[in-house]
Short mmCIF file of C-alpha atoms and ligand atoms in Angstrom, two decimals:
data_model
loop_
_atom_site.label_atom_id
_atom_site.label_comp_id
_atom_site.label_asym_id
_atom_site.label_seq_id
_atom_site.Cartn_x
_atom_site.Cartn_y
_atom_site.Cartn_z
CA MET I 1 107.84 100.53 119.71
CA ASN I 2 105.80 99.28 116.83
CA PHE I 3 102.44 100.98 116.75
CA ARG I 4 101.96 99.85 113.18
CA LYS I 5 100.87 96.47 114.49
CA ILE I 6 97.64 97.93 115.85
CA PRO I 7 94.99 96.44 113.55
CA THR I 8 92.49 98.51 111.57
CA VAL I 9 89.58 99.36 113.85
CA LEU I 10 86.30 98.35 112.20
CA THR I 11 83.01 100.20 112.62
CA PRO I 12 80.17 98.44 114.49
CA GLU I 13 78.49 97.69 111.14
CA GLU I 14 81.63 96.09 109.78
CA ILE I 15 82.05 94.00 112.92
CA ILE I 16 78.41 92.91 112.75
CA GLU I 17 78.82 92.03 109.08
CA LYS I 18 81.89 89.96 109.91
CA CYS I 19 79.98 88.16 112.65
CA PHE I 20 77.08 87.34 110.34
CA ARG I 21 79.47 85.92 107.76
CA ARG I 22 80.61 83.44 110.40
CA VAL I 23 77.07 82.78 111.54
CA ARG I 24 76.04 81.85 108.00
CA LYS I 25 78.86 79.32 107.78
CA VAL I 26 77.74 77.27 110.78
CA GLN I 27 76.77 73.75 109.76
CA VAL I 28 75.95 70.74 111.84
CA VAL I 29 75.73 67.17 110.61
CA ASP I 30 74.05 64.77 113.00
CA PRO I 31 71.49 62.02 112.46
CA ASP I 32 69.63 63.06 115.61
CA ARG I 33 67.29 65.85 114.47
CA LEU I 34 66.73 67.42 117.88
CA TYR I 35 70.43 67.45 118.68
CA ARG I 36 71.21 68.82 115.24
CA LEU I 37 68.74 71.70 115.60
CA ARG I 38 70.05 72.56 119.05
CA LYS I 39 73.63 72.51 117.85
CA LEU I 40 72.79 74.58 114.78
CA ASN I 41 70.96 77.35 116.63
CA ALA I 42 73.35 77.38 119.54
CA GLY I 43 76.27 77.27 117.13
CA LYS I 44 75.08 80.40 115.34
CA VAL I 45 74.74 82.28 118.61
CA GLN I 46 78.16 81.06 119.66
CA ALA I 47 79.74 82.09 116.34
CA PHE I 48 78.42 85.63 116.65
CA ALA I 49 79.47 85.95 120.28
CA ASP I 50 82.96 84.57 119.66
CA THR I 51 83.62 86.68 116.59
CA ALA I 52 82.36 89.90 118.16
CA SER I 53 84.14 89.49 121.45
CA SER I 54 87.43 88.34 119.95
CA THR I 55 87.40 91.25 117.51
CA LEU I 56 86.78 93.76 120.28
CA LEU I 57 89.34 92.20 122.62
CA LYS I 58 91.93 92.15 119.85
CA TYR I 59 91.77 95.96 119.79
CA VAL I 60 91.99 96.24 123.55
CA ARG I 61 95.08 94.05 123.58
CA ALA I 62 96.73 95.79 120.62
CA PHE I 63 96.92 99.14 122.38
CA PRO I 64 99.90 99.59 124.65
CA THR I 65 99.41 100.55 128.28
CA ILE I 66 100.29 104.23 128.09
CA GLU I 67 101.80 104.35 131.59
CA ALA I 68 104.13 101.50 130.72
CA LEU I 69 105.49 103.29 127.66
CA HIS I 70 108.82 105.05 127.57
CA PRO I 71 108.39 108.79 128.40
CA PHE I 72 109.54 109.64 124.87
CA TYR I 73 106.49 107.94 123.37
CA ARG I 74 104.19 108.95 126.22
CA GLU I 75 104.92 112.60 125.49
CA LEU I 76 104.51 112.19 121.74
CA ILE I 77 101.24 110.29 122.07
CA ASP I 78 99.94 112.94 124.40
CA LEU I 79 100.25 115.44 121.55
CA GLY I 80 97.62 113.77 119.40
CA VAL I 81 95.63 111.48 121.65
CA ASP I 82 93.42 112.25 124.62
CA VAL I 83 94.90 109.51 126.76
CA ASP I 84 92.17 109.53 129.42
CA ARG I 85 89.48 109.25 126.80
CA LEU I 86 91.40 106.40 125.17
CA LYS I 87 91.57 104.56 128.49
CA VAL I 88 87.83 104.97 129.11
CA SER I 89 87.11 103.78 125.57
CA LEU I 90 89.28 100.68 125.94
CA GLY I 91 87.45 99.91 129.19
CA ARG I 92 84.06 100.29 127.54
CA ILE I 93 85.02 98.06 124.63
CA GLN I 94 86.27 95.41 127.02
CA GLY I 95 82.94 95.67 128.89
CA ILE I 96 80.95 95.27 125.69
CA ALA I 97 83.03 92.22 124.75
CA SER I 98 82.11 90.55 128.03
CA THR I 99 78.46 91.50 127.68
CA VAL I 100 78.38 89.86 124.25
CA SER I 101 80.06 86.74 125.62
CA GLU I 102 77.60 86.52 128.47
CA ILE I 103 74.56 86.90 126.20
CA GLY I 104 76.01 84.15 124.01
CA ARG I 105 76.80 81.80 126.86
CA GLY I 106 73.38 82.20 128.47
CA LYS I 107 71.45 81.62 125.26
CA VAL I 108 73.54 78.65 124.18
CA LYS I 109 72.74 76.95 127.48
CA GLU I 110 69.01 77.66 127.07
CA ILE I 111 68.91 76.49 123.47
CA MET I 112 70.60 73.21 124.33
CA LYS I 113 67.65 72.39 126.60
CA MET I 114 64.91 73.39 124.14
CA ARG I 115 62.72 70.89 122.31
CA SER I 116 60.92 72.88 119.61
CA GLN I 117 62.57 74.30 116.55
CA GLU I 118 60.43 77.42 116.70
CA GLU I 119 61.48 78.11 120.25
CA MET I 120 65.13 77.64 119.32
CA MET I 121 64.95 80.00 116.39
CA ARG I 122 63.25 82.63 118.50
CA ALA I 123 66.00 82.32 121.09
CA GLN I 124 68.65 82.54 118.39
CA ARG I 125 67.11 85.70 116.92
CA GLU I 126 66.77 87.29 120.33
CA ALA I 127 70.39 86.57 121.18
CA LEU I 128 71.66 87.93 117.87
CA GLY I 129 69.51 91.05 118.27
CA ARG I 130 70.84 91.74 121.73
CA MET I 131 74.43 91.17 120.65
CA VAL I 132 74.02 93.45 117.64
CA SER I 133 72.74 96.20 119.95
CA ALA I 134 75.67 95.67 122.30
CA VAL I 135 78.19 95.97 119.44
CA LYS I 136 76.46 99.14 118.23
CA ARG I 137 77.02 100.68 121.65
CA ALA I 138 80.75 100.45 120.91
CA ARG I 139 80.48 103.07 118.16
CA ASP I 140 81.98 106.03 120.03
CA PRO I 141 84.75 104.15 121.81
CA LEU I 142 85.71 102.42 118.54
CA MET I 143 85.98 105.82 116.89
CA VAL I 144 88.30 107.00 119.67
CA LEU I 145 90.48 103.92 119.13
CA SER I 146 90.52 104.43 115.40
CA GLU I 147 91.67 108.03 115.72
CA ALA I 148 94.33 107.11 118.29
CA ARG I 149 95.58 104.39 115.98
CA GLU I 150 95.87 106.79 113.05
CA PHE I 151 98.01 109.11 115.12
CA MET I 152 100.14 106.44 116.75
CA ARG I 153 100.94 104.50 113.62
CA ARG I 154 102.47 107.60 112.08
CA LEU I 155 104.95 108.08 114.88
CA PRO I 156 108.42 107.27 113.62
CA GLU I 157 110.06 104.13 114.83
CA ILE I 158 112.69 105.40 117.17
CA ASP I 159 113.90 103.06 119.86
CA PRO I 160 114.17 105.18 123.00
CA LYS I 161 116.64 102.71 124.50
CA THR I 162 119.15 102.72 121.65
CA PRO I 163 121.95 105.30 121.83
CA THR I 164 120.87 108.15 119.58
CA VAL I 165 122.42 110.91 117.53
CA ILE I 166 119.87 113.70 117.12
CA ILE I 167 120.66 115.84 114.10
CA ALA I 168 120.13 119.59 114.50
CA GLY I 169 120.99 122.72 112.54
CA TYR I 170 119.41 125.23 110.19
CA PRO I 171 117.72 124.11 106.96
CA ASN I 172 120.10 123.21 104.11
CA VAL I 173 123.18 122.88 106.29
CA GLY I 174 123.43 119.23 105.20
CA LYS I 175 121.46 117.30 107.85
CA SER I 176 119.86 114.77 105.52
CA SER I 177 123.09 114.27 103.57
CA LEU I 178 125.02 113.59 106.75
CA THR I 179 122.32 111.27 108.13
CA SER I 180 122.71 109.18 104.97
CA ALA I 181 126.51 109.36 105.02
CA LEU I 182 126.59 108.09 108.62
CA SER I 183 124.02 105.36 108.17
CA THR I 184 124.87 101.81 107.22
CA ALA I 185 121.71 101.39 105.13
CA LYS I 186 119.39 103.93 103.59
CA PRO I 187 117.67 105.85 106.38
CA GLU I 188 114.03 104.99 106.95
CA ILE I 189 111.88 108.04 106.22
CA SER I 190 108.47 108.55 107.78
CA THR I 191 106.29 111.57 108.50
CA TYR I 192 105.71 112.61 112.03
CA PRO I 193 102.05 113.52 112.49
CA PHE I 194 103.21 117.00 113.44
CA THR I 195 105.90 117.90 110.94
CA THR I 196 105.44 118.66 107.30
CA LYS I 197 108.71 117.02 106.29
CA GLY I 198 109.74 113.41 106.74
CA VAL I 199 111.63 112.36 109.82
CA SER I 200 114.40 110.02 108.93
CA VAL I 201 115.95 107.43 111.12
CA GLY I 202 119.25 105.91 110.11
CA VAL I 203 121.36 103.29 111.80
CA LEU I 204 125.07 103.44 112.36
CA GLU I 205 126.72 100.16 113.22
CA MET I 206 130.00 99.88 115.02
CA GLY I 207 131.40 96.49 115.98
CA GLY I 208 127.91 95.00 115.93
CA ARG I 209 126.45 97.70 118.17
CA ARG I 210 123.74 100.02 116.97
CA VAL I 211 123.43 103.76 117.19
CA GLN I 212 120.40 105.45 115.65
CA VAL I 213 120.66 108.71 113.77
CA VAL I 214 117.50 110.81 113.87
CA ASP I 215 116.92 113.76 111.55
CA THR I 216 113.83 115.72 112.54
CA PRO I 217 113.25 118.60 110.14
CA GLY I 218 110.85 121.21 111.41
CA MET I 219 112.04 120.76 114.97
CA LEU I 220 115.65 121.44 115.80
CA ASP I 221 116.29 123.49 112.68
CA ARG I 222 115.11 126.78 114.12
CA GLU I 223 114.79 128.58 117.41
CA PRO I 224 112.19 127.35 119.90
CA ALA I 225 110.34 130.68 119.60
CA GLU I 226 109.78 130.04 115.89
CA ARG I 227 108.22 126.64 116.38
CA ASN I 228 104.53 126.18 116.94
CA GLU I 229 103.24 124.68 120.17
CA ILE I 230 103.11 121.13 118.86
CA GLU I 231 106.58 121.31 117.35
CA ARG I 232 107.88 122.69 120.63
CA LYS I 233 106.39 119.84 122.61
CA ALA I 234 107.51 117.26 120.08
CA SER I 235 111.03 118.66 120.21
CA SER I 236 110.89 118.53 123.94
CA ALA I 237 110.09 114.80 123.80
CA LEU I 238 113.48 114.30 122.12
CA ARG I 239 115.20 115.08 125.39
CA ASN I 240 114.10 111.62 126.59
CA LEU I 241 116.37 109.94 124.06
CA PRO I 242 119.72 108.73 125.33
CA GLY I 243 122.47 110.35 123.37
CA VAL I 244 123.95 113.41 121.87
CA VAL I 245 122.80 116.25 119.63
CA LEU I 246 124.89 116.49 116.49
CA PHE I 247 124.76 120.17 115.68
CA LEU I 248 125.60 121.03 112.08
CA VAL I 249 127.13 124.33 111.07
CA ASP I 250 127.58 125.19 107.41
CA PRO I 251 130.56 127.59 107.29
CA THR I 252 130.06 128.19 103.55
CA GLU I 253 126.74 129.88 104.34
CA THR I 254 125.42 128.39 101.09
CA CYS I 255 122.55 127.20 103.26
CA GLY I 256 121.41 130.81 103.37
CA TYR I 257 122.03 131.44 107.08
CA PRO I 258 124.92 133.56 108.31
CA ILE I 259 127.36 131.80 110.58
CA GLU I 260 126.50 134.02 113.59
CA MET I 261 122.89 133.00 113.29
CA GLN I 262 123.84 129.32 113.13
CA LEU I 263 126.03 129.56 116.20
CA SER I 264 123.32 131.44 118.03
CA LEU I 265 120.93 128.54 117.35
CA LEU I 266 123.47 126.23 118.93
CA GLN I 267 123.40 128.35 122.04
CA LYS I 268 119.58 128.47 122.16
CA LEU I 269 119.31 124.70 121.75
CA SER I 270 121.86 124.13 124.48
CA GLU I 271 119.66 126.20 126.77
CA GLU I 272 116.54 124.34 125.65
CA PHE I 273 118.15 120.96 126.32
CA PRO I 274 120.22 121.56 129.43
CA GLN I 275 120.75 117.87 130.05
CA MET I 276 122.07 117.04 126.60
CA ARG I 277 125.53 117.27 125.14
CA PHE I 278 126.30 118.72 121.74
CA PHE I 279 128.75 117.49 119.14
CA VAL I 280 129.44 120.30 116.67
CA VAL I 281 130.27 119.50 113.04
CA PHE I 282 131.26 121.89 110.30
CA THR I 283 129.79 120.59 107.06
CA LYS I 284 130.54 120.90 103.33
CA SER I 285 134.33 120.94 103.84
CA ASP I 286 134.80 120.14 100.14
CA MET I 287 133.51 123.54 99.04
CA GLU I 288 135.87 126.25 97.91
CA GLU I 289 134.36 128.96 100.10
CA TRP I 290 134.79 126.83 103.23
CA THR I 291 136.65 128.36 106.19
CA LEU I 292 136.79 127.28 109.79
CA PRO I 293 134.58 129.70 111.73
CA ASN I 294 135.61 131.51 114.84
CA VAL I 295 133.67 129.87 117.64
CA LYS I 296 135.08 131.84 120.55
CA GLU I 297 131.87 133.84 120.83
CA VAL I 298 129.68 130.81 121.39
CA LYS I 299 128.57 130.80 124.99
CA VAL I 300 128.14 127.12 125.59
CA ASP I 301 129.81 125.49 128.57
CA GLU I 302 132.81 123.50 127.51
CA GLU I 303 131.62 120.35 129.25
CA ARG I 304 128.42 120.50 127.22
CA ILE I 305 130.42 120.18 124.02
CA ALA I 306 131.04 116.51 123.39
CA GLY I 307 133.34 117.12 120.45
CA TRP I 308 134.06 118.92 117.20
CA GLY I 309 134.29 117.65 113.66
CA VAL I 310 134.75 118.69 110.06
CA VAL I 311 132.99 116.70 107.34
CA SER I 312 131.95 116.57 103.75
CA SER I 313 129.08 114.27 102.96
CA THR I 314 129.97 114.60 99.28
CA THR I 315 133.61 113.43 99.45
CA ARG I 316 133.13 111.58 102.77
CA GLU I 317 136.03 113.50 104.25
CA GLY I 318 135.84 113.22 108.04
CA ILE I 319 132.92 110.77 108.02
CA GLU I 320 134.78 107.75 109.38
CA GLU I 321 136.43 109.88 112.09
CA LEU I 322 133.05 111.27 113.05
CA LYS I 323 131.55 107.79 113.22
CA ARG I 324 134.36 106.62 115.49
CA ALA I 325 134.02 109.66 117.72
CA LEU I 326 130.26 109.19 118.04
CA SER I 327 130.58 105.50 118.74
CA ALA I 328 133.20 106.08 121.39
CA LEU I 329 130.99 108.73 122.93
CA LEU I 330 127.79 106.71 122.92
CA LEU I 331 128.93 103.14 123.29
CA ASP I 332 132.11 103.15 125.35
CA GLU I 333 130.90 105.28 128.20
CA PRO I 334 129.55 103.40 131.19
N1 GTP U 1 129.29 120.39 98.41
C1 GTP U 1 128.56 119.85 99.35
N2 GTP U 1 127.24 120.03 99.35
C2 GTP U 1 126.51 119.46 100.35
C3 GTP U 1 127.10 118.70 101.37
N3 GTP U 1 126.13 118.28 102.21
C4 GTP U 1 124.98 118.77 101.71
N4 GTP U 1 125.20 119.48 100.60
C5 GTP U 1 124.19 120.16 99.78
O1 GTP U 1 123.49 121.08 100.58
C6 GTP U 1 122.12 121.09 100.28
C7 GTP U 1 121.30 120.79 101.51
O2 GTP U 1 121.62 119.50 101.96
P1 GTP U 1 120.62 118.65 102.84
O3 GTP U 1 121.35 117.46 103.31
O4 GTP U 1 119.35 118.44 102.13
O5 GTP U 1 120.37 119.68 104.01
P2 GTP U 1 119.30 119.59 105.21
O6 GTP U 1 119.94 120.25 106.37
O7 GTP U 1 118.83 118.22 105.37
O8 GTP U 1 118.14 120.52 104.67
P3 GTP U 1 116.63 120.55 105.22
O9 GTP U 1 116.14 119.15 105.26
O10 GTP U 1 115.93 121.41 104.23
O11 GTP U 1 116.67 121.18 106.57
C8 GTP U 1 121.93 120.07 99.17
O12 GTP U 1 121.93 120.73 97.95
C9 GTP U 1 123.15 119.18 99.29
O13 GTP U 1 123.52 118.62 98.09
C10 GTP U 1 128.52 118.53 101.32
O14 GTP U 1 129.13 117.89 102.17
N5 GTP U 1 129.19 119.13 100.31
MG1 MG U 2 116.86 117.42 105.34
#
């Protein structure tokens, strides 16, 4: 979903200014004076009406229908946008666009029947005045659109239909390093409107098929109870993505978290996402202090564990095997 395509939402004054720039450009060349005057005055009214209504309708069309969006994005948008208010605002802007068009159409028709220049100019001024007032009535709804746009354009570009590897694990266990090591190109980093750190989305390609790797710091790197409300809801939206959680455990504990604590997070996350499967990877295998932890204590149903792996993002040990395992898991299953 590309919310970055939503254009900048202008203020009523900026829209009016834009309209007047077009109005000033209207020129008519015709030897018949009466026809020329009619065309000139009508043309100015038409230019204002067309510019204003097309600008307003462009916004209405640029916003996606929220109901038609994938639940992943619906839930995320809900965190920063009052969806009902957005809908009402879009409706009002559409209404104002038609009002402007109607004023324009009506006046153009009248002007084309007029005979005196004075009468035409009066009609032109009246039409422009009424259209300016109509555009000014769009102030509040335009503000709502502008705020919604700001929030939506900062949502990371995650395709909710592409098989996904969601990276989880305590801070410093090697999530970003592994996201890079798995990705074909440099992962795309963007800031979620509700996390302080950048979310990165990498792509892993296997035989021409794509798998996306999503690292969401501030979300699945601590227990649900330690997240704030927004982070909890944002994390919860991740359950709509098709795929597997890649849970990283750093057995060297150089990350600063004891192994028991890391394994307990795995258990908590498996309870938080009962419909997801977890692939567990032990990171930093190149380090001297590395030992394979005892995982017998972890109370996670065996069928919830999609696999185990040992990797080093530094030496790339285990990376290709992990890629193959993930691809088989995400792409080969019916
Ligand atoms: N030796 C070694 N160091 C690693 C490896 N992977 C990560 N590190 C180091 O561990 C530290 C943390 O790595 P990151 O990839 O930033 O960890 P992270 O989980 O993304 O951390 P946060 O984003 O803070 O949650 C860095 O200093 C890395 O250089 C590895 O495979 N081997
Ligand atoms: Mg990181």
